[in-house]
Coordinates of C-alpha atoms in Angstrom, one line a residue:
M18 CA -145.9 -91.6 79.2
K19 CA -148.6 -89.1 78.5
K20 CA -148.8 -87.6 74.3
K21 CA -150.6 -87.7 71.4
L22 CA -149.4 -89.6 68.4
I23 CA -149.2 -87.6 65.3
I24 CA -147.8 -89.3 62.6
L25 CA -144.7 -87.7 61.0
T26 CA -143.8 -88.6 56.9
S27 CA -140.2 -87.7 56.2
V28 CA -137.2 -89.1 53.9
L29 CA -134.2 -90.4 54.6
L30 CA -131.2 -89.2 52.1
I31 CA -127.3 -91.4 52.6
G32 CA -125.2 -88.5 50.5
T33 CA -127.7 -88.3 48.3
L34 CA -131.5 -87.8 47.0
V35 CA -133.4 -90.5 46.5
S36 CA -135.8 -91.0 44.0
C37 CA -138.7 -92.7 45.4
D38 CA -140.6 -94.6 42.8
K39 CA -144.3 -92.9 43.2
D40 CA -146.4 -96.2 41.4
E41 CA -144.5 -98.9 43.0
K42 CA -147.3 -101.3 44.9
P43 CA -146.5 -101.9 48.1
K44 CA -146.4 -105.0 48.9
D45 CA -148.5 -107.5 51.2
G46 CA -147.1 -107.8 54.5
A47 CA -149.2 -110.0 56.5
A48 CA -148.6 -112.3 53.3
L49 CA -145.6 -112.2 53.0
L50 CA -144.9 -112.9 56.8
K51 CA -147.5 -116.1 56.7
A52 CA -145.4 -117.6 53.8
E53 CA -142.3 -117.1 56.5
K54 CA -143.9 -118.0 59.8
E55 CA -145.0 -121.1 57.5
N56 CA -141.7 -122.0 56.2
I57 CA -139.9 -122.0 59.0
L58 CA -142.8 -124.5 60.6
S59 CA -143.0 -126.4 57.4
F60 CA -139.0 -126.9 58.6
L61 CA -139.7 -127.1 62.5
R62 CA -142.3 -129.8 61.2
K63 CA -139.5 -131.8 59.1
S64 CA -136.9 -131.8 61.8
A65 CA -138.8 -133.2 64.4
G66 CA -137.4 -136.0 66.3
Q67 CA -134.3 -135.8 64.5
K68 CA -130.5 -134.4 65.3
T69 CA -130.4 -130.3 63.8
A70 CA -129.4 -126.6 63.3
F71 CA -131.5 -126.0 65.9
E72 CA -131.6 -129.1 68.0
K73 CA -131.2 -127.8 72.4
N74 CA -127.7 -127.9 73.2
K75 CA -128.4 -129.2 76.8
K76 CA -123.5 -128.2 77.2
S77 CA -123.1 -124.9 76.2
T78 CA -125.4 -121.8 76.4
Q79 CA -122.7 -119.4 75.2
L80 CA -121.3 -118.6 71.9
A81 CA -118.0 -120.9 70.0
S82 CA -116.0 -118.9 68.0
T83 CA -118.0 -121.2 64.3
T84 CA -121.5 -121.2 64.7
N85 CA -124.3 -122.3 62.4
P86 CA -126.3 -118.9 61.9
V87 CA -129.0 -120.9 61.4
Y88 CA -132.4 -122.5 63.6
Q89 CA -130.1 -123.6 66.4
D90 CA -131.3 -121.8 69.7
L91 CA -130.2 -118.5 70.7
Q92 CA -126.7 -118.2 73.0
N93 CA -125.5 -115.7 74.8
P94 CA -122.3 -113.9 73.9
P95 CA -119.1 -115.4 76.0
V96 CA -119.4 -113.4 79.2
R97 CA -115.8 -111.5 81.0
S98 CA -116.6 -111.0 84.6
A99 CA -114.5 -108.5 87.0
T100 CA -112.3 -110.0 89.7
N101 CA -112.0 -108.3 92.8
G102 CA -113.3 -105.1 91.4
I103 CA -111.0 -105.4 88.1
L104 CA -112.0 -106.4 84.8
D105 CA -108.8 -107.3 82.9
T106 CA -108.6 -108.2 79.5
E107 CA -107.5 -108.0 75.8
L108 CA -109.5 -107.4 72.3
R109 CA -107.7 -108.4 69.7
V110 CA -109.1 -106.6 66.2
A111 CA -108.5 -108.8 63.3
Y112 CA -110.1 -109.9 60.2
S113 CA -112.1 -113.5 60.2
D114 CA -114.5 -115.0 58.1
Q115 CA -118.0 -115.1 59.9
E116 CA -121.4 -117.6 58.7
I117 CA -124.5 -115.5 57.4
W118 CA -126.8 -116.6 56.4
N119 CA -129.0 -114.8 53.1
V120 CA -132.4 -115.2 53.5
K121 CA -133.0 -114.2 49.7
D122 CA -130.8 -117.2 48.4
H123 CA -131.0 -119.2 51.9
Q124 CA -127.7 -120.5 51.7
T125 CA -125.0 -119.4 54.3
L126 CA -122.1 -117.2 53.3
T127 CA -118.7 -116.8 54.1
V128 CA -118.4 -112.5 55.2
R129 CA -115.0 -111.6 55.9
L130 CA -115.1 -109.1 58.5
R131 CA -113.0 -107.2 61.0
N132 CA -113.6 -108.8 64.9
Y133 CA -112.9 -108.5 67.8
E134 CA -112.0 -111.6 69.4
G135 CA -112.6 -113.7 65.7
L136 CA -116.1 -114.0 67.3
L137 CA -119.6 -112.6 65.3
V138 CA -121.0 -111.3 67.7
P139 CA -117.9 -110.4 70.7
P140 CA -117.7 -111.1 74.6
T141 CA -119.5 -109.5 77.2
L142 CA -118.4 -107.9 79.8
K143 CA -119.3 -107.5 83.7
V144 CA -118.2 -105.1 85.8
K145 CA -119.7 -104.0 89.1
P146 CA -120.4 -99.9 90.0
G147 CA -116.5 -98.8 91.7
D148 CA -114.7 -101.7 89.7
L149 CA -111.9 -100.5 87.2
L150 CA -112.4 -102.0 84.0
R151 CA -108.8 -102.8 81.9
V152 CA -109.1 -103.6 78.1
K153 CA -105.7 -103.6 76.1
M154 CA -106.9 -103.1 72.7
K155 CA -104.8 -104.6 70.3
N156 CA -105.1 -103.9 66.7
D157 CA -103.9 -107.0 64.1
L158 CA -106.1 -105.3 60.7
P159 CA -103.3 -105.1 58.8
P160 CA -101.9 -101.1 58.1
L161 CA -104.2 -99.2 54.8
G162 CA -100.5 -96.4 54.8
H163 CA -97.8 -95.4 56.8
V164 CA -98.9 -96.5 60.8
S165 CA -98.1 -94.1 63.7
C166 CA -97.9 -95.8 67.5
D167 CA -99.0 -92.2 68.8
P168 CA -102.4 -93.2 69.7
Y169 CA -103.3 -89.1 71.1
G170 CA -101.3 -87.6 67.4
G171 CA -104.5 -87.9 66.1
M172 CA -105.8 -88.7 62.8
H173 CA -109.0 -86.5 62.0
H174 CA -108.0 -84.6 58.4
T175 CA -108.9 -80.5 58.5
S176 CA -109.3 -78.3 55.2
D177 CA -110.6 -75.0 54.3
D178 CA -113.7 -77.3 53.0
P179 CA -114.2 -80.2 55.6
C180 CA -116.9 -81.8 53.7
E181 CA -113.8 -82.3 51.3
Q182 CA -112.7 -85.0 53.5
K183 CA -114.2 -87.4 52.5
N184 CA -114.4 -88.2 55.9
P185 CA -115.3 -92.1 55.8
Q186 CA -111.8 -93.6 55.9
S187 CA -109.2 -95.0 58.4
F188 CA -111.0 -98.1 58.2
N189 CA -108.2 -100.5 60.2
T190 CA -107.8 -97.7 62.6
T191 CA -110.0 -97.8 66.8
N192 CA -110.0 -97.7 69.3
L193 CA -112.7 -98.6 72.2
H194 CA -116.2 -97.0 72.9
T195 CA -118.1 -96.9 76.4
H196 CA -121.4 -96.5 74.9
G197 CA -123.4 -94.6 77.8
L198 CA -121.1 -95.1 80.8
H199 CA -121.0 -91.8 82.6
V200 CA -117.4 -92.1 82.9
S201 CA -114.5 -90.2 82.6
P202 CA -113.7 -89.3 78.2
K203 CA -110.0 -88.6 79.1
D204 CA -106.3 -89.6 78.3
S205 CA -106.0 -94.0 78.7
S206 CA -110.4 -93.8 79.6
D207 CA -113.2 -93.5 77.5
N208 CA -111.2 -91.4 74.8
V209 CA -112.9 -91.4 71.0
L210 CA -110.1 -89.5 69.8
V211 CA -107.1 -91.3 70.2
H212 CA -106.5 -93.9 67.7
I213 CA -105.0 -97.1 67.5
M214 CA -103.6 -98.0 64.1
P215 CA -102.5 -101.5 62.4
S216 CA -100.0 -103.5 65.1
C217 CA -100.4 -101.4 67.1
E218 CA -101.7 -101.1 71.5
F219 CA -103.3 -99.3 73.3
Q220 CA -103.7 -100.1 77.2
N221 CA -107.7 -98.6 77.9
H222 CA -108.2 -97.9 81.9
I223 CA -111.9 -97.0 82.7
Q224 CA -112.6 -96.0 85.8
I225 CA -116.5 -96.8 87.5
P226 CA -118.2 -94.5 88.9
E227 CA -119.7 -96.3 92.9
N228 CA -122.7 -94.1 92.3
H229 CA -122.8 -95.6 88.6
P230 CA -126.3 -96.7 87.5
Q231 CA -126.4 -100.5 86.5
G232 CA -127.9 -101.2 83.6
T233 CA -127.5 -102.6 79.7
F234 CA -124.9 -100.6 78.0
W235 CA -122.2 -101.4 75.5
Y236 CA -118.7 -101.0 73.5
H237 CA -117.9 -100.6 70.1
G238 CA -114.9 -98.7 67.5
H239 CA -115.7 -95.0 67.9
V240 CA -113.0 -93.5 64.9
H241 CA -114.7 -90.7 62.9
G242 CA -114.6 -91.8 59.6
S243 CA -113.9 -95.8 60.4
T244 CA -117.7 -95.8 63.0
A245 CA -119.8 -97.1 60.2
V246 CA -117.6 -99.6 59.0
Q247 CA -116.6 -100.9 62.1
V248 CA -119.3 -101.6 63.8
S249 CA -121.5 -102.8 61.0
S250 CA -119.0 -105.9 60.9
G251 CA -120.1 -106.6 64.4
M252 CA -117.4 -104.4 66.1
G253 CA -120.0 -104.1 69.1
G254 CA -120.8 -105.6 72.2
A255 CA -122.6 -106.0 75.8
L256 CA -121.4 -104.1 78.4
I257 CA -123.2 -104.5 81.9
V258 CA -122.8 -103.2 85.4
E259 CA -124.5 -105.5 87.1
G260 CA -125.8 -104.9 90.6
G261 CA -129.7 -102.5 91.3
M262 CA -132.7 -103.8 90.6
D263 CA -130.9 -107.1 89.5
T264 CA -131.2 -108.0 93.2
I265 CA -135.0 -107.9 93.4
P266 CA -136.4 -112.6 93.4
E267 CA -138.7 -112.0 90.7
I268 CA -136.1 -110.8 88.1
K269 CA -133.0 -112.8 88.8
A270 CA -135.1 -115.8 88.7
A271 CA -135.7 -114.8 85.6
D272 CA -133.2 -116.3 83.2
E273 CA -131.4 -113.5 81.4
K274 CA -130.6 -113.3 77.2
I275 CA -128.7 -110.8 76.6
F276 CA -129.8 -109.9 72.7
V277 CA -127.5 -108.2 70.5
F278 CA -129.2 -106.9 67.2
Q279 CA -126.6 -106.7 64.5
Q280 CA -127.2 -105.0 60.9
I281 CA -124.5 -105.9 58.4
P282 CA -124.8 -104.5 54.8
Y283 CA -122.4 -106.9 53.4
T284 CA -121.5 -106.5 50.0
Q285 CA -119.1 -108.8 46.9
D286 CA -116.3 -108.0 45.2
S287 CA -115.4 -108.4 41.8
D288 CA -112.5 -111.2 43.3
G289 CA -116.1 -112.2 44.5
Q290 CA -115.3 -112.5 49.0
F291 CA -117.7 -111.1 50.7
G292 CA -117.2 -108.4 53.2
V293 CA -118.0 -104.7 54.1
E294 CA -114.9 -102.6 52.9
D295 CA -116.3 -100.1 50.2
F296 CA -118.2 -97.2 52.0
D297 CA -120.2 -97.0 48.9
A298 CA -120.9 -100.2 47.9
S299 CA -122.4 -100.5 51.6
F300 CA -123.5 -96.9 52.0
G301 CA -124.4 -95.2 49.3
P302 CA -126.8 -93.0 47.2
G303 CA -130.1 -96.0 47.7
I304 CA -128.1 -98.7 49.2
W305 CA -130.3 -99.6 52.7
D306 CA -133.3 -98.5 50.3
K307 CA -133.8 -101.7 48.2
G308 CA -130.1 -104.0 50.2
V309 CA -132.3 -105.2 53.3
D310 CA -134.6 -107.2 50.0
S311 CA -132.1 -107.4 47.6
H312 CA -129.2 -108.2 48.9
G313 CA -130.9 -111.0 51.5
W314 CA -129.6 -109.0 54.5
R315 CA -130.9 -109.6 57.8
T316 CA -131.5 -108.5 61.4
M317 CA -129.3 -111.1 63.2
I318 CA -129.9 -111.4 66.9
N319 CA -125.8 -112.6 68.3
G320 CA -124.8 -113.3 64.8
Q321 CA -128.1 -115.6 64.1
T322 CA -130.2 -115.8 61.9
Y323 CA -134.1 -117.7 63.1
P324 CA -132.4 -118.7 66.3
I325 CA -135.2 -120.2 68.6
I326 CA -135.8 -119.3 72.1
R327 CA -137.0 -121.5 74.6
M328 CA -139.2 -120.7 77.2
K329 CA -141.4 -123.3 80.2
S330 CA -145.2 -122.0 80.1
G331 CA -145.3 -119.6 82.2
E332 CA -141.9 -118.1 82.7
V333 CA -140.4 -115.6 83.3
Q334 CA -136.9 -114.5 81.2
R335 CA -135.0 -111.5 80.7
W336 CA -134.0 -109.7 78.0
R337 CA -131.2 -107.5 77.6
L338 CA -132.6 -106.0 74.3
I339 CA -129.2 -104.3 72.5
H340 CA -130.0 -102.5 69.2
A341 CA -126.1 -102.2 67.7
G342 CA -127.1 -101.8 64.2
V343 CA -126.3 -98.8 62.1
R344 CA -129.3 -97.8 60.2
E345 CA -132.4 -100.3 60.3
K346 CA -135.0 -99.6 62.8
I347 CA -136.6 -102.2 64.9
E348 CA -140.0 -102.3 66.2
L349 CA -139.6 -106.1 68.4
E350 CA -143.4 -107.7 68.5
L351 CA -143.9 -111.5 70.3
D352 CA -147.3 -113.1 69.2
G353 CA -149.7 -113.2 71.6
H354 CA -147.4 -111.4 74.7
Q355 CA -146.4 -108.3 76.2
L356 CA -143.6 -106.8 76.6
H357 CA -143.1 -105.5 80.0
E358 CA -139.9 -102.8 79.9
I359 CA -138.2 -101.5 83.1
A360 CA -135.1 -99.9 81.2
L361 CA -134.3 -97.4 78.4
D362 CA -130.6 -96.7 77.8
G363 CA -129.5 -99.1 81.1
I364 CA -131.6 -96.7 83.5
S365 CA -134.0 -98.0 85.6
L366 CA -137.2 -96.3 84.7
G367 CA -138.5 -97.6 88.1
R368 CA -141.3 -99.0 86.7
V369 CA -142.5 -101.9 84.6
E370 CA -144.2 -100.4 81.1
T371 CA -146.0 -102.5 79.8
K372 CA -146.3 -102.4 76.0
G373 CA -147.9 -104.4 73.3
Y374 CA -144.0 -103.9 70.5
V375 CA -141.1 -102.4 71.7
E376 CA -138.9 -99.2 69.4
L377 CA -135.5 -99.8 69.2
Q378 CA -133.4 -97.3 66.9
P379 CA -129.8 -97.7 66.6
G380 CA -128.1 -97.4 70.0
Y381 CA -131.1 -98.1 71.6
R382 CA -131.3 -100.3 74.3
S383 CA -134.0 -101.7 76.3
D384 CA -134.4 -104.1 79.5
I385 CA -138.0 -106.7 78.8
L386 CA -139.1 -109.0 81.0
I387 CA -141.4 -112.1 79.0
K388 CA -143.9 -114.2 80.8
A389 CA -144.8 -117.0 78.8
N390 CA -148.3 -117.9 78.2
E391 CA -149.4 -120.9 80.3
V392 CA -149.9 -123.8 76.8
S393 CA -151.4 -127.4 77.4
K394 CA -149.2 -128.2 74.0
T395 CA -146.2 -127.0 72.6
D396 CA -147.0 -123.5 71.5
T397 CA -144.2 -122.1 68.4
L398 CA -144.9 -118.1 68.4
F399 CA -142.4 -115.5 66.0
L400 CA -140.4 -112.5 67.4
I401 CA -140.7 -109.8 65.2
D402 CA -139.7 -106.1 64.0
R403 CA -142.5 -105.6 62.8
E404 CA -144.3 -103.0 59.4
T405 CA -143.2 -100.3 58.8
Q406 CA -144.9 -98.6 56.0
K407 CA -143.0 -96.1 53.3
E408 CA -144.1 -93.1 54.8
S409 CA -142.5 -93.9 58.7
S410 CA -139.2 -95.7 57.1
L411 CA -135.8 -94.9 57.4
L412 CA -135.2 -96.0 54.6
D413 CA -137.9 -94.8 52.4
E414 CA -139.6 -98.0 51.5
Y415 CA -142.4 -100.4 52.5
E416 CA -140.1 -102.4 55.3
S417 CA -142.0 -105.2 55.2
P418 CA -142.6 -106.8 59.0
K419 CA -139.6 -109.8 59.4
I420 CA -139.5 -113.0 61.7
L421 CA -136.1 -112.3 64.0
A422 CA -136.9 -115.0 66.2
I423 CA -139.0 -118.6 66.4
V424 CA -140.4 -118.8 70.5
I425 CA -140.7 -122.7 72.2
I426 CA -142.8 -122.4 74.4
S427 CA -142.9 -126.5 76.1
T428 CA -146.2 -127.2 78.3
E429 CA -143.8 -128.5 81.2
S430 CA -144.7 -125.7 84.1
K431 CA -143.1 -123.2 85.8
D432 CA -145.6 -120.4 86.7
M433 CA -143.4 -117.5 88.0
K434 CA -144.2 -113.7 88.8
L435 CA -143.2 -110.4 87.0
P436 CA -142.2 -107.6 90.2
T437 CA -144.2 -104.7 90.5
S438 CA -144.0 -100.3 89.6
D439 CA -143.9 -100.3 93.6
E440 CA -140.7 -103.3 93.9
L441 CA -138.9 -100.9 90.9
A442 CA -139.2 -97.3 92.1
A443 CA -136.4 -97.4 95.2
Y444 CA -133.8 -98.4 91.4
R445 CA -134.6 -94.7 89.3
P446 CA -131.4 -94.1 89.8
F447 CA -131.3 -89.8 88.9
K448 CA -133.5 -87.3 90.7
T449 CA -135.2 -85.0 88.0
I450 CA -133.6 -81.4 87.4
K451 CA -135.6 -78.8 88.5
E452 CA -136.1 -75.8 86.6
S453 CA -133.6 -73.8 89.2
E454 CA -130.9 -75.4 88.4
L455 CA -130.1 -74.4 84.9
E456 CA -128.1 -71.8 83.9
G457 CA -127.3 -70.1 81.1
L458 CA -129.0 -70.4 78.0
A459 CA -130.1 -73.7 76.5
Q460 CA -127.9 -75.7 74.3
E461 CA -129.2 -75.6 70.2
V462 CA -128.4 -78.3 68.3
W463 CA -129.8 -79.1 65.1
F464 CA -128.8 -82.2 62.7
N465 CA -128.4 -81.7 58.9
I466 CA -127.8 -82.7 55.4
D467 CA -126.7 -79.8 52.8
V468 CA -127.7 -81.1 49.8
N469 CA -127.4 -78.6 46.9
S470 CA -123.4 -78.7 48.0
T471 CA -121.6 -81.4 46.7
P472 CA -120.4 -83.8 48.0
T473 CA -123.4 -83.5 50.1
C474 CA -122.6 -82.2 53.2
F475 CA -124.1 -83.9 57.2
T476 CA -123.9 -81.3 59.0
V477 CA -124.6 -80.2 63.1
N478 CA -125.3 -76.9 63.7
G479 CA -124.6 -75.9 59.8
R480 CA -120.6 -76.8 60.6
P481 CA -119.1 -80.9 59.3
F482 CA -116.8 -82.3 61.9
S483 CA -114.1 -80.9 61.9
M484 CA -111.1 -81.2 64.9
D485 CA -110.5 -76.8 63.4
N486 CA -114.2 -76.3 64.7
P487 CA -114.4 -74.6 68.7
P488 CA -116.2 -77.5 71.1
R489 CA -119.2 -76.1 72.7
V490 CA -118.0 -75.4 76.1
L491 CA -119.8 -77.1 79.1
K492 CA -119.3 -75.8 82.4
L493 CA -118.3 -78.4 85.1
N494 CA -121.4 -79.4 87.6
S495 CA -123.7 -77.4 86.1
A496 CA -127.3 -77.8 84.2
S497 CA -128.4 -76.6 81.7
E498 CA -132.0 -77.1 78.9
W499 CA -131.3 -78.4 75.6
K500 CA -133.4 -78.2 72.5
I501 CA -132.5 -80.4 69.9
T502 CA -133.9 -80.5 66.1
S503 CA -133.5 -81.5 62.9
Q504 CA -133.6 -79.5 59.6
F505 CA -133.4 -82.5 57.2
V506 CA -134.2 -86.3 57.7
N507 CA -134.5 -88.1 61.5
H508 CA -131.6 -88.7 63.7
P509 CA -130.9 -90.6 66.4
F510 CA -129.0 -88.7 68.5
H511 CA -126.0 -89.2 71.5
I512 CA -123.6 -87.5 73.3
H513 CA -121.2 -89.3 75.7
V514 CA -120.3 -89.0 79.6
N515 CA -123.9 -88.1 80.2
S516 CA -127.1 -89.1 79.8
F517 CA -129.8 -86.7 79.4
E518 CA -133.5 -86.1 80.8
I519 CA -136.6 -85.1 78.4
F520 CA -139.6 -83.5 78.7
R521 CA -141.1 -82.7 75.9
V522 CA -141.0 -82.7 72.2
K523 CA -142.8 -80.3 70.1
K524 CA -143.8 -81.8 67.3
A525 CA -143.7 -79.7 63.5
D526 CA -147.3 -79.0 63.6
G527 CA -146.7 -77.5 67.1
Q528 CA -148.5 -80.7 69.2
E529 CA -146.6 -81.3 71.7
I530 CA -146.0 -84.5 73.8
I531 CA -145.1 -84.3 77.9
F532 CA -144.1 -86.8 79.1
D533 CA -144.7 -87.6 82.6
P534 CA -142.7 -88.3 84.1
P535 CA -139.5 -87.9 82.4
V536 CA -137.4 -90.2 80.5
W537 CA -133.3 -90.7 80.4
R538 CA -131.7 -91.4 77.9
D539 CA -128.4 -91.3 76.2
T540 CA -129.4 -92.0 72.3
Y541 CA -132.9 -90.4 71.2
L542 CA -135.0 -90.1 67.6
I543 CA -135.0 -86.2 65.8
Q544 CA -137.5 -86.4 63.5
Q545 CA -137.8 -83.7 61.3
G546 CA -138.6 -80.4 62.2
D547 CA -139.2 -82.2 66.0
T548 CA -137.7 -80.1 68.6
V549 CA -136.6 -82.0 71.2
F550 CA -136.2 -80.4 74.9
A551 CA -134.6 -82.2 77.4
R552 CA -131.6 -81.5 80.8
S553 CA -128.4 -82.9 81.2
R554 CA -126.3 -83.1 84.3
Y555 CA -122.2 -82.4 83.8
E556 CA -121.3 -83.7 86.8
D557 CA -117.8 -85.7 88.1
F558 CA -115.4 -85.3 84.7
D559 CA -114.6 -82.4 82.4
G560 CA -112.2 -83.0 79.2
K561 CA -113.5 -83.7 75.7
F562 CA -116.1 -85.5 74.0
V563 CA -118.4 -85.9 71.2
L564 CA -122.2 -85.7 70.3
H565 CA -123.2 -87.2 66.7
C566 CA -126.5 -88.5 65.0
H567 CA -125.7 -92.3 65.2
I568 CA -126.4 -93.8 61.9
L569 CA -122.8 -94.2 61.9
D570 CA -122.2 -93.3 58.2
H571 CA -124.0 -89.5 58.6
E572 CA -121.5 -90.0 61.8
D573 CA -118.8 -90.9 59.6
Q574 CA -119.6 -88.1 57.1
G575 CA -119.2 -85.3 59.8
M576 CA -122.8 -84.9 62.1
M577 CA -120.5 -84.5 64.3
E578 CA -119.3 -82.1 66.8
L579 CA -117.0 -81.8 69.9
V580 CA -118.5 -81.1 73.2
N581 CA -116.1 -79.4 76.3
I582 CA -116.6 -79.2 79.9
V583 CA -114.5 -77.4 81.8
G584 CA -114.2 -75.9 85.3
T585 CA -114.9 -72.5 86.5
E586 CA -111.7 -71.5 86.1
A587 CA -111.5 -71.9 83.3
L588 CA -113.6 -70.5 82.0

């Protein structure tokens, strides 16, 4: 990708303007990181030779239902795989008590959360192209009012002024969204207009196309009004479509680790119970600006804080990275190592891109290969979320670098090779959309937060979400250009069903970033004042679905739009 580097300053709002203390001195990130490293290394040295919480467990490679959340070997989530072309499973939604390590108070807290299957990180679902994914959703959360088990009855409230709807609501109503999958949005498939109320069940039937890209996707609840609360409780899991470049010898030989990054903004209620219950307490004005440090929150990996990743000298591992958090971006860096990126948002790049770090915004996925350095003595390294300066932070504060995991490289040799770009070239799944394919006018999207309205209004193209709004209409078996911008602060754009191909970004100052070759995504950060130029095809599936900001509390407050793909006969 050829690009010019431009820094854009922005401020992120959560409902209303957040005041900034201009006299506040920035923290010394390097000193904080050094101190954190020294504390961890001291613990590891003191624990050497003892049976400790971080000692390697050779009997298990998957998470148990209860896990000590700190200084343990990184565990992959439990796996549910398709058999004979069908993955038939159940996801039960209920409250459970989970143990979370608080990095400020240095203690384990019991946090009551809405979860799938009683797990802080839910099962990984594995399918192949052509498989049928059957998921029975069983909602065992307590009712918050009147219950109707009609999944198509609708729970989206409408009014003359949708900004008055107080959209965050129905926290115990759920459904299932398969983020990134190219599948039908209708009926019992990836239908986010379905509502499964407490004490109700719903059977999803999601047919994976024979030609579906193979890669890293994920699933989560997506009822408008409750999405942020549920995903922030850990209701997001990996969904892997197997095949494709998985068969390349160097990739097939690599040990695979799944990273579900979670950001759980738990708070304590008047009874002393920790949880994610009060929307304003977890997502209200200013909460995230200071909450990360003041509350001791930390981005977790598979429900674990400071997990230990073990590698052998010269070993190659494949890491599937899924940002299943809500608000904080992650810039992932490993001491002394390069990251070899092979896929974005579940779509093969068709090449190896070697980077010093990878950026993950909420909803993003990245597949990377890591080759451990050859060492003559055991080496302890740190997987770091890099520092972010105040002017470029999504939280409107300086974000010090934070350790997310510990990587221990042993002297045992396992020299492995990385694949080449030539080997990967055949696995780029989509053809570039040519200008000759484009029909009609460009689809324009602009995100905005109207801070002058009361209450603050979160909008797409000047309108907060309402089922009364006419949907954006697209024609089946056509393609069009998209122009996506943000009028106020930064927003990750996500659209269901069909991925999009990014060609260029026009920066607020008029300079341009050219993507050569173009890159396919289903989620992409739109910075304030920028215009992202993308193209998309609408193949295979008609029906209604949504586009929205993937800062999910923004989506819950109205930053979402209904889209309808129709056949020619309906135009």
